[in-house]
């Protein structure tokens, strides 16, 4: 079974703090993704990576950065947390679509509250 | 601009009946569609998918129908069970990318 783990289930941070969200997958997947889920807005892509040290902006990258130093690990960084970044953050991984599968495997999510 | 739309934010169905969740898309380049199910405080889990070369895919109680001319897909759950109560997201992918575009979700409640 594919396993995607996220470093924290719940996190409370103060405005202006630097926040690191870590994600690890154990299936040797090339692709990794960071989403945020907000009521009425669905899942919105923040950043994704298709290889080590590679990254591409998603639909809402402002206020975020990412790091992928190893294939299995993809980190999301909030440089200076703000209250509008309070959300559920979901990490996902997938193999390359050359395998004819677009399925992404999700971690359990991190509920981040910024006060 | 929302490329994948789920216009019903919620749906309530009696146990044993059929649940029909709908999804519309605007991008004709989408060639693969997926449904995910999400329980509170958990990550989404894959449910069923369909390629654009098909119009139907079935897996147990779950069937997905694709109408390419109408740019519409639907998920049928028969019979519905209380454990099906969750938020359902449809997602689409186009050629040349590994990204998924998600809809806003439909909350399904199955009551006894």
mmCIF file of C-alpha atoms in Angstrom:
data_model
loop_
_atom_site.group_PDB
_atom_site.id
_atom_site.type_symbol
_atom_site.label_atom_id
_atom_site.label_comp_id
_atom_site.label_asym_id
_atom_site.label_seq_id
_atom_site.Cartn_x
_atom_site.Cartn_y
_atom_site.Cartn_z
ATOM 1 C CA UNK A 1 0.000 0.000 0.000
ATOM 2 C CA UNK A 2 1.145 3.501 -0.807
ATOM 3 C CA UNK A 3 1.792 5.516 2.264
ATOM 4 C CA UNK A 4 1.977 9.283 2.386
ATOM 5 C CA UNK A 5 2.705 10.751 5.775
ATOM 6 C CA UNK A 6 2.578 14.329 6.972
ATOM 7 C CA UNK A 7 4.575 15.566 9.922
ATOM 8 C CA UNK A 8 1.682 16.996 11.933
ATOM 9 C CA UNK A 9 -2.073 16.468 12.043
ATOM 10 C CA UNK A 10 -2.742 19.749 13.849
ATOM 11 C CA UNK A 11 -0.611 22.846 14.066
ATOM 12 C CA UNK A 12 -1.174 26.253 15.648
ATOM 13 C CA UNK A 13 1.137 29.090 14.703
ATOM 14 C CA UNK A 14 1.249 32.826 15.234
ATOM 15 C CA UNK A 15 1.078 35.452 12.516
ATOM 16 C CA UNK A 16 4.507 36.121 11.064
ATOM 17 C CA UNK A 17 6.028 32.797 12.045
ATOM 18 C CA UNK A 18 7.847 30.652 9.503
ATOM 19 C CA UNK A 19 6.059 27.325 9.156
ATOM 20 C CA UNK A 20 7.339 24.053 7.725
ATOM 21 C CA UNK A 21 5.003 21.260 6.652
ATOM 22 C CA UNK A 22 6.714 18.003 5.812
ATOM 23 C CA UNK A 23 5.498 15.200 3.599
ATOM 24 C CA UNK A 24 7.071 11.812 2.954
ATOM 25 C CA UNK A 25 5.985 9.078 0.539
ATOM 26 C CA UNK A 26 7.294 5.538 0.411
ATOM 27 C CA UNK A 27 6.367 4.439 -3.113
ATOM 28 C CA UNK A 28 9.201 5.992 -5.098
ATOM 29 C CA UNK A 29 6.758 8.302 -6.875
ATOM 30 C CA UNK A 30 8.151 10.988 -9.129
ATOM 31 C CA UNK A 31 5.362 13.521 -8.576
ATOM 32 C CA UNK A 32 4.476 15.228 -5.332
ATOM 33 C CA UNK A 33 1.853 17.880 -4.682
ATOM 34 C CA UNK A 34 0.719 20.324 -2.035
ATOM 35 C CA UNK A 35 -2.932 21.379 -1.865
ATOM 36 C CA UNK A 36 -5.046 23.341 0.508
ATOM 37 C CA UNK A 37 -8.673 22.543 1.148
ATOM 38 C CA UNK A 38 -11.123 25.234 2.166
ATOM 39 C CA UNK A 39 -14.932 25.001 2.498
ATOM 40 C CA UNK A 40 -16.655 25.738 -0.793
ATOM 41 C CA UNK A 41 -13.367 25.975 -2.671
ATOM 42 C CA UNK A 42 -12.388 22.338 -2.989
ATOM 43 C CA UNK A 43 -8.742 21.334 -3.320
ATOM 44 C CA UNK A 44 -6.493 23.998 -4.760
ATOM 45 C CA UNK A 45 -2.981 23.236 -5.925
ATOM 46 C CA UNK A 46 -0.244 25.289 -4.294
ATOM 47 C CA UNK A 47 2.931 23.738 -5.743
ATOM 48 C CA UNK A 48 4.002 20.489 -7.283
ATOM 49 C CA UNK A 49 7.242 18.754 -8.107
ATOM 50 C CA UNK A 50 7.946 16.103 -10.732
ATOM 51 C CA UNK A 51 11.531 15.417 -9.744
ATOM 52 C CA UNK A 52 14.119 16.155 -7.091
ATOM 53 C CA UNK A 53 14.950 19.863 -6.928
ATOM 54 C CA UNK A 54 12.230 20.600 -9.498
ATOM 55 C CA UNK A 55 9.144 22.605 -8.619
ATOM 56 C CA UNK A 56 6.288 24.266 -10.414
ATOM 57 C CA UNK A 57 3.725 26.746 -9.215
ATOM 58 C CA UNK A 58 0.169 25.645 -8.930
ATOM 59 C CA UNK A 59 -2.898 27.855 -8.833
ATOM 60 C CA UNK A 60 -2.237 29.641 -5.522
ATOM 61 C CA UNK A 61 1.529 29.789 -4.844
ATOM 62 C CA UNK A 62 1.599 33.264 -3.276
ATOM 63 C CA UNK A 63 2.924 33.216 0.281
ATOM 64 C CA UNK A 64 4.324 29.690 -0.065
ATOM 65 C CA UNK A 65 7.529 28.036 -1.156
ATOM 66 C CA UNK A 66 8.587 24.402 -1.425
ATOM 67 C CA UNK A 67 11.652 22.247 -1.197
ATOM 68 C CA UNK A 68 12.380 18.827 -2.615
ATOM 69 C CA UNK A 69 15.889 17.694 -1.789
ATOM 70 C CA UNK A 70 15.087 13.974 -1.803
ATOM 71 C CA UNK A 71 12.668 12.049 -3.974
ATOM 72 C CA UNK A 72 10.542 10.871 -1.067
ATOM 73 C CA UNK A 73 10.236 14.204 0.756
ATOM 74 C CA UNK A 74 8.399 17.380 -0.224
ATOM 75 C CA UNK A 75 8.228 20.323 2.139
ATOM 76 C CA UNK A 76 5.852 23.271 2.098
ATOM 77 C CA UNK A 77 7.082 26.488 3.666
ATOM 78 C CA UNK A 78 5.021 29.434 4.778
ATOM 79 C CA UNK A 79 7.598 32.198 4.907
ATOM 80 C CA UNK A 80 5.515 34.469 7.149
ATOM 81 C CA UNK A 81 2.257 32.893 8.216
ATOM 82 C CA UNK A 82 -0.906 34.932 7.939
ATOM 83 C CA UNK A 83 -4.428 34.285 9.190
ATOM 84 C CA UNK A 84 -5.703 33.700 5.644
ATOM 85 C CA UNK A 85 -3.408 30.684 5.472
ATOM 86 C CA UNK A 86 -5.469 28.910 8.108
ATOM 87 C CA UNK A 87 -6.561 25.801 6.238
ATOM 88 C CA UNK A 88 -6.284 22.052 5.776
ATOM 89 C CA UNK A 89 -3.077 21.237 3.910
ATOM 90 C CA UNK A 90 -2.913 18.023 1.941
ATOM 91 C CA UNK A 91 0.119 16.392 0.413
ATOM 92 C CA UNK A 92 -0.154 13.875 -2.417
ATOM 93 C CA UNK A 93 2.106 11.800 -4.605
ATOM 94 C CA UNK A 94 1.725 9.973 -7.903
ATOM 95 C CA UNK A 95 3.772 8.107 -10.450
ATOM 96 C CA UNK A 96 4.368 9.685 -13.834
ATOM 97 C CA UNK A 97 1.270 9.622 -16.029
ATOM 98 C CA UNK A 98 3.216 7.554 -18.509
ATOM 99 C CA UNK A 99 1.945 4.656 -16.452
ATOM 100 C CA UNK A 100 -1.566 5.610 -17.647
ATOM 101 C CA UNK A 101 -2.659 6.317 -14.133
ATOM 102 C CA UNK A 102 -3.406 9.784 -12.946
ATOM 103 C CA UNK A 103 -4.315 8.627 -9.462
ATOM 104 C CA UNK A 104 -2.808 10.647 -6.660
ATOM 105 C CA UNK A 105 -2.324 9.265 -3.175
ATOM 106 C CA UNK A 106 -3.010 11.617 -0.326
ATOM 107 C CA UNK A 107 -1.658 11.993 3.165
ATOM 108 C CA UNK A 108 -3.978 12.510 6.153
ATOM 109 C CA UNK A 109 -3.664 16.292 6.060
ATOM 110 C CA UNK A 110 -2.428 18.980 8.434
ATOM 111 C CA UNK A 111 -4.973 21.320 9.960
ATOM 112 C CA UNK A 112 -3.060 24.601 10.335
ATOM 113 C CA UNK A 113 -4.451 27.449 12.396
ATOM 114 C CA UNK A 114 -2.713 30.813 12.276
ATOM 115 C CA UNK A 115 -3.659 33.163 15.091
ATOM 116 C CA UNK B 1 -12.171 30.258 -13.661
ATOM 117 C CA UNK B 2 -13.441 26.971 -12.327
ATOM 118 C CA UNK B 3 -12.727 24.290 -14.939
ATOM 119 C CA UNK B 4 -14.351 21.516 -12.912
ATOM 120 C CA UNK B 5 -17.648 22.281 -11.222
ATOM 121 C CA UNK B 6 -19.781 20.440 -8.736
ATOM 122 C CA UNK B 7 -22.887 22.555 -8.524
ATOM 123 C CA UNK B 8 -24.517 20.684 -5.651
ATOM 124 C CA UNK B 9 -22.696 21.384 -2.400
ATOM 125 C CA UNK B 10 -24.728 18.763 -0.568
ATOM 126 C CA UNK B 11 -26.971 15.761 -1.150
ATOM 127 C CA UNK B 12 -29.076 13.766 1.273
ATOM 128 C CA UNK B 13 -30.184 10.230 0.380
ATOM 129 C CA UNK B 14 -31.957 7.468 2.241
ATOM 130 C CA UNK B 15 -30.055 4.244 2.875
ATOM 131 C CA UNK B 16 -30.629 1.701 0.122
ATOM 132 C CA UNK B 17 -31.499 4.304 -2.490
ATOM 133 C CA UNK B 18 -29.345 5.563 -5.339
ATOM 134 C CA UNK B 19 -27.005 8.509 -4.855
ATOM 135 C CA UNK B 20 -26.131 10.520 -7.966
ATOM 136 C CA UNK B 21 -23.342 13.036 -7.776
ATOM 137 C CA UNK B 22 -22.731 15.312 -10.729
ATOM 138 C CA UNK B 23 -19.725 17.077 -12.148
ATOM 139 C CA UNK B 24 -19.318 19.398 -15.137
ATOM 140 C CA UNK B 25 -16.130 20.498 -16.846
ATOM 141 C CA UNK B 26 -15.217 23.125 -19.376
ATOM 142 C CA UNK B 27 -11.850 22.023 -20.784
ATOM 143 C CA UNK B 28 -12.235 19.712 -23.763
ATOM 144 C CA UNK B 29 -8.592 18.651 -23.374
ATOM 145 C CA UNK B 30 -9.372 16.690 -20.216
ATOM 146 C CA UNK B 31 -8.884 13.016 -20.946
ATOM 147 C CA UNK B 32 -9.108 11.305 -17.581
ATOM 148 C CA UNK B 33 -11.536 11.763 -14.723
ATOM 149 C CA UNK B 34 -11.453 10.558 -11.144
ATOM 150 C CA UNK B 35 -13.693 10.551 -8.101
ATOM 151 C CA UNK B 36 -12.296 10.866 -4.611
ATOM 152 C CA UNK B 37 -14.011 10.398 -1.279
ATOM 153 C CA UNK B 38 -13.020 12.332 1.822
ATOM 154 C CA UNK B 39 -13.953 11.803 5.433
ATOM 155 C CA UNK B 40 -13.422 14.617 7.961
ATOM 156 C CA UNK B 41 -9.848 14.901 9.246
ATOM 157 C CA UNK B 42 -8.594 12.414 6.643
ATOM 158 C CA UNK B 43 -6.996 12.751 3.231
ATOM 159 C CA UNK B 44 -9.037 12.023 0.103
ATOM 160 C CA UNK B 45 -9.036 8.424 -1.081
ATOM 161 C CA UNK B 46 -9.405 7.347 -4.675
ATOM 162 C CA UNK B 47 -12.742 5.810 -5.545
ATOM 163 C CA UNK B 48 -13.117 5.256 -9.264
ATOM 164 C CA UNK B 49 -11.896 6.707 -12.553
ATOM 165 C CA UNK B 50 -12.765 6.806 -16.219
ATOM 166 C CA UNK B 51 -10.828 7.492 -19.369
ATOM 167 C CA UNK B 52 -12.290 9.759 -22.046
ATOM 168 C CA UNK B 53 -12.384 6.826 -24.469
ATOM 169 C CA UNK B 54 -15.071 5.199 -22.338
ATOM 170 C CA UNK B 55 -18.537 6.300 -21.316
ATOM 171 C CA UNK B 56 -19.003 4.047 -18.303
ATOM 172 C CA UNK B 57 -16.903 2.376 -15.656
ATOM 173 C CA UNK B 58 -18.255 0.207 -12.884
ATOM 174 C CA UNK B 59 -16.729 -1.034 -9.649
ATOM 175 C CA UNK B 60 -19.085 -2.767 -7.272
ATOM 176 C CA UNK B 61 -21.678 -0.296 -6.015
ATOM 177 C CA UNK B 62 -19.979 2.593 -7.800
ATOM 178 C CA UNK B 63 -20.476 3.525 -11.448
ATOM 179 C CA UNK B 64 -19.136 6.574 -13.225
ATOM 180 C CA UNK B 65 -20.744 7.818 -16.437
ATOM 181 C CA UNK B 66 -19.082 10.198 -18.849
ATOM 182 C CA UNK B 67 -20.916 12.291 -21.442
ATOM 183 C CA UNK B 68 -18.190 13.992 -23.449
ATOM 184 C CA UNK B 69 -20.520 15.985 -25.666
ATOM 185 C CA UNK B 70 -22.142 17.539 -22.594
ATOM 186 C CA UNK B 71 -18.841 17.716 -20.691
ATOM 187 C CA UNK B 72 -20.557 16.017 -17.804
ATOM 188 C CA UNK B 73 -19.804 13.092 -15.567
ATOM 189 C CA UNK B 74 -21.741 11.525 -12.768
ATOM 190 C CA UNK B 75 -21.100 9.063 -9.970
ATOM 191 C CA UNK B 76 -23.836 6.606 -9.073
ATOM 192 C CA UNK B 77 -23.792 4.760 -5.779
ATOM 193 C CA UNK B 78 -26.249 1.871 -5.526
ATOM 194 C CA UNK B 79 -27.341 0.985 -2.933
ATOM 195 C CA UNK B 80 -26.249 3.866 -0.741
ATOM 196 C CA UNK B 81 -24.996 3.028 2.745
ATOM 197 C CA UNK B 82 -24.447 5.219 5.829
ATOM 198 C CA UNK B 83 -20.688 4.652 5.498
ATOM 199 C CA UNK B 84 -20.833 6.435 2.152
ATOM 200 C CA UNK B 85 -21.491 9.701 3.971
ATOM 201 C CA UNK B 86 -18.501 11.852 3.048
ATOM 202 C CA UNK B 87 -17.433 14.654 0.739
ATOM 203 C CA UNK B 88 -16.951 13.557 -2.866
ATOM 204 C CA UNK B 89 -14.614 15.373 -5.211
ATOM 205 C CA UNK B 90 -14.419 14.908 -8.929
ATOM 206 C CA UNK B 91 -11.110 15.628 -10.621
ATOM 207 C CA UNK B 92 -9.865 15.864 -14.182
ATOM 208 C CA UNK B 93 -6.547 15.667 -15.919
ATOM 209 C CA UNK B 94 -5.554 16.747 -19.399
ATOM 210 C CA UNK B 95 -3.006 15.504 -21.861
ATOM 211 C CA UNK B 96 0.588 16.527 -21.210
ATOM 212 C CA UNK B 97 0.272 17.107 -17.482
ATOM 213 C CA UNK B 98 0.228 15.065 -14.322
ATOM 214 C CA UNK B 99 -1.841 17.655 -12.493
ATOM 215 C CA UNK B 100 -5.403 17.098 -11.364
ATOM 216 C CA UNK B 101 -8.019 19.825 -11.344
ATOM 217 C CA UNK B 102 -10.515 19.284 -8.553
ATOM 218 C CA UNK B 103 -14.104 20.344 -8.184
ATOM 219 C CA UNK B 104 -15.425 22.016 -5.059
ATOM 220 C CA UNK B 105 -16.923 18.842 -3.633
ATOM 221 C CA UNK B 106 -20.368 17.508 -2.764
ATOM 222 C CA UNK B 107 -21.194 16.450 0.776
ATOM 223 C CA UNK B 108 -23.254 13.259 0.708
ATOM 224 C CA UNK B 109 -25.274 12.259 3.712
ATOM 225 C CA UNK B 110 -26.908 8.838 3.743
ATOM 226 C CA UNK B 111 -29.524 8.511 6.452
ATOM 227 C CA UNK B 112 -31.176 5.314 7.753
#
